[in-house]
C-alpha angles and dihedrals in degrees: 000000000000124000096188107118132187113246120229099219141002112273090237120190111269118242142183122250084248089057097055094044097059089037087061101043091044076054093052088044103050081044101059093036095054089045090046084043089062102030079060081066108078089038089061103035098043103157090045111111119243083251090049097043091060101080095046090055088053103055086043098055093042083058094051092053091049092044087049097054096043090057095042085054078049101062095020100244115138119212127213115246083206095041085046090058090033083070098032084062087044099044089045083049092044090051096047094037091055101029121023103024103090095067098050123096124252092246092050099041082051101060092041082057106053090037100052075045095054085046099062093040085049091053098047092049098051091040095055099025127089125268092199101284117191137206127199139184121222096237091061079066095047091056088043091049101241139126107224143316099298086056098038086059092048113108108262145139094228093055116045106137084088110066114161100348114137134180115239117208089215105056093026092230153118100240113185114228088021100197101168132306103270098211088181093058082037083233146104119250110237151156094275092044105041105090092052099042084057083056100051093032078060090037092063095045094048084045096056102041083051103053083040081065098046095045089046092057094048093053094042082043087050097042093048100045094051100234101109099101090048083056120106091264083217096054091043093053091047091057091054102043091051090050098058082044087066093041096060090044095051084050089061105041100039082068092044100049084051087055092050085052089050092052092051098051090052093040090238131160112221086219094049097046095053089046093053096038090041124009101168089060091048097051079049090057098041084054086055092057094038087056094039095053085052089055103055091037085063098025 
């Protein structure tokens, strides 16, 4: 008879109220000063082209996150990767709702705004839900013959009640159907949340076509009408550096949303395909999470 049981919830790691509250603002910070970072593009580099102004807003905004973690190490203050893209949804909807949205049709502000609206309720349900976390007794080991975990997922003929199911360093816990660790939705992938993950993972890139769009319309409308110069400078270049922000975020995911459609039609954990093509590089990453893991617990 099995043991292995599914777990209701991810063990997270406990905090104090303190701790969640400068999380959170270190999160909000990083997040207003990587937006200000890239909206100071186009006012420096006026004669650039939108095309041409998107490296450059990427490299900008790739310095300030680095800035921004050397100096939170600095203080000692830890910031939340979900909270990070929490304020990042709510700062791209600020800026459309106070800015572009007056020259959007109804139709089309309807549909930003369902869908900014399907992406905050996404995230909160992937960052609290379960994965497929298991839990296991160690007797259930002794009868199969095993040691312990590590042996049990190993592939073999006497021990077949665990497929898929992988231990990851940063939730500290067997999650069936272990895909990858998703730092940004601060959860592991897994055989409970994957279908949902693919949504939201399509949800972001519609989002953000959609508010490039959006973003694209307001500064042509702006350039052809004449009335660019009469514009508040700030909100135009927030406008356009938001909207090279979504534009460097659609380029990623779109690829890895291909990857994770790949995955599916060959029936192909990400995990376990790292692990297979390049398994030095696998054992690395599973010592970053270890050590990460290490970090936050003592942080």
């Amino acid at each position: 008879m099995s043991r292995l049981a599914s777990a209701s919830g991810l063990h997270r790691l406990r905090r104090s109220p303190w701790e969640v509250l400068w999380s959170g603002l270190a999160s909000c910070g990083l997040t207003l000063l990587s937006q200000l970072a890239v909206a100071m593009v186009p006012r420096l580099f006026p004669s650039l082209s939108l095309l041409a102004m998107l490296p450059v807003a990427g490299v900008v905004f790739l310095a300030v996150i680095v800035v921004g973690r050397f100096w939170r190490r600095f203080i000692g203050v830890a910031a939340s990767a979900p909270l990070f893209v929490l304020f990042n949804i709510l700062f791209l909807w600020g800026v459309y709702v106070f800015v572009i949205r007056g020259g959007t049709s109804s139709l089309l502000d309807m549909v930003i705004n369902a869908e900014c609206a399907m992406l905050l309720f996404g995230l909160y349900r992937i960052f609290s839900g379960d994965p497929g976390i298991v839990i296991y007794e160690s007797s259930f080991f002794e009868e199969a013959g095993c040691k312990d975990f590590v042996e049990a997922i190993c592939p073999s003929e006497k021990f077949s009640s665990l497929p898929r199911v992988r231990h990851c360093n940063c939730c500290k816990a067997n999650v069936r159907g272990y895909d990858h660790h998703c730092p940004a939705f601060g959860n592991c992938i897994g055989q409970k949340n994957h279908r949902l993950f693919m949504a939201l993972l399509t949800g972001f890139v519609v989002a953000e076509s959609t508010y490039t769009m959006c973003s694209t319309k307001y500064i042509t409308r702006c350039i052809n009408s004449g009335t660019i110069r009469s514009e508040n400078p700030m909100s135009v270049n927030m406008v356009i550096g938001t909207m090279l922000f979504s534009v460097l975020q659609v380029l990623w995911q779109a690829v890895f949303l291909i990857w994770h459609i790949y995955c599916i039609c060959f029936n192909i954990k990400t995990d376990e395909w790292v692990m297979s093509n390049f398994p030095c590089f696998g054992l690395f990453l599973h010592q970053l999470q270890a050590i990460f893991s290490f970090a936050v617990s003592y942080s």
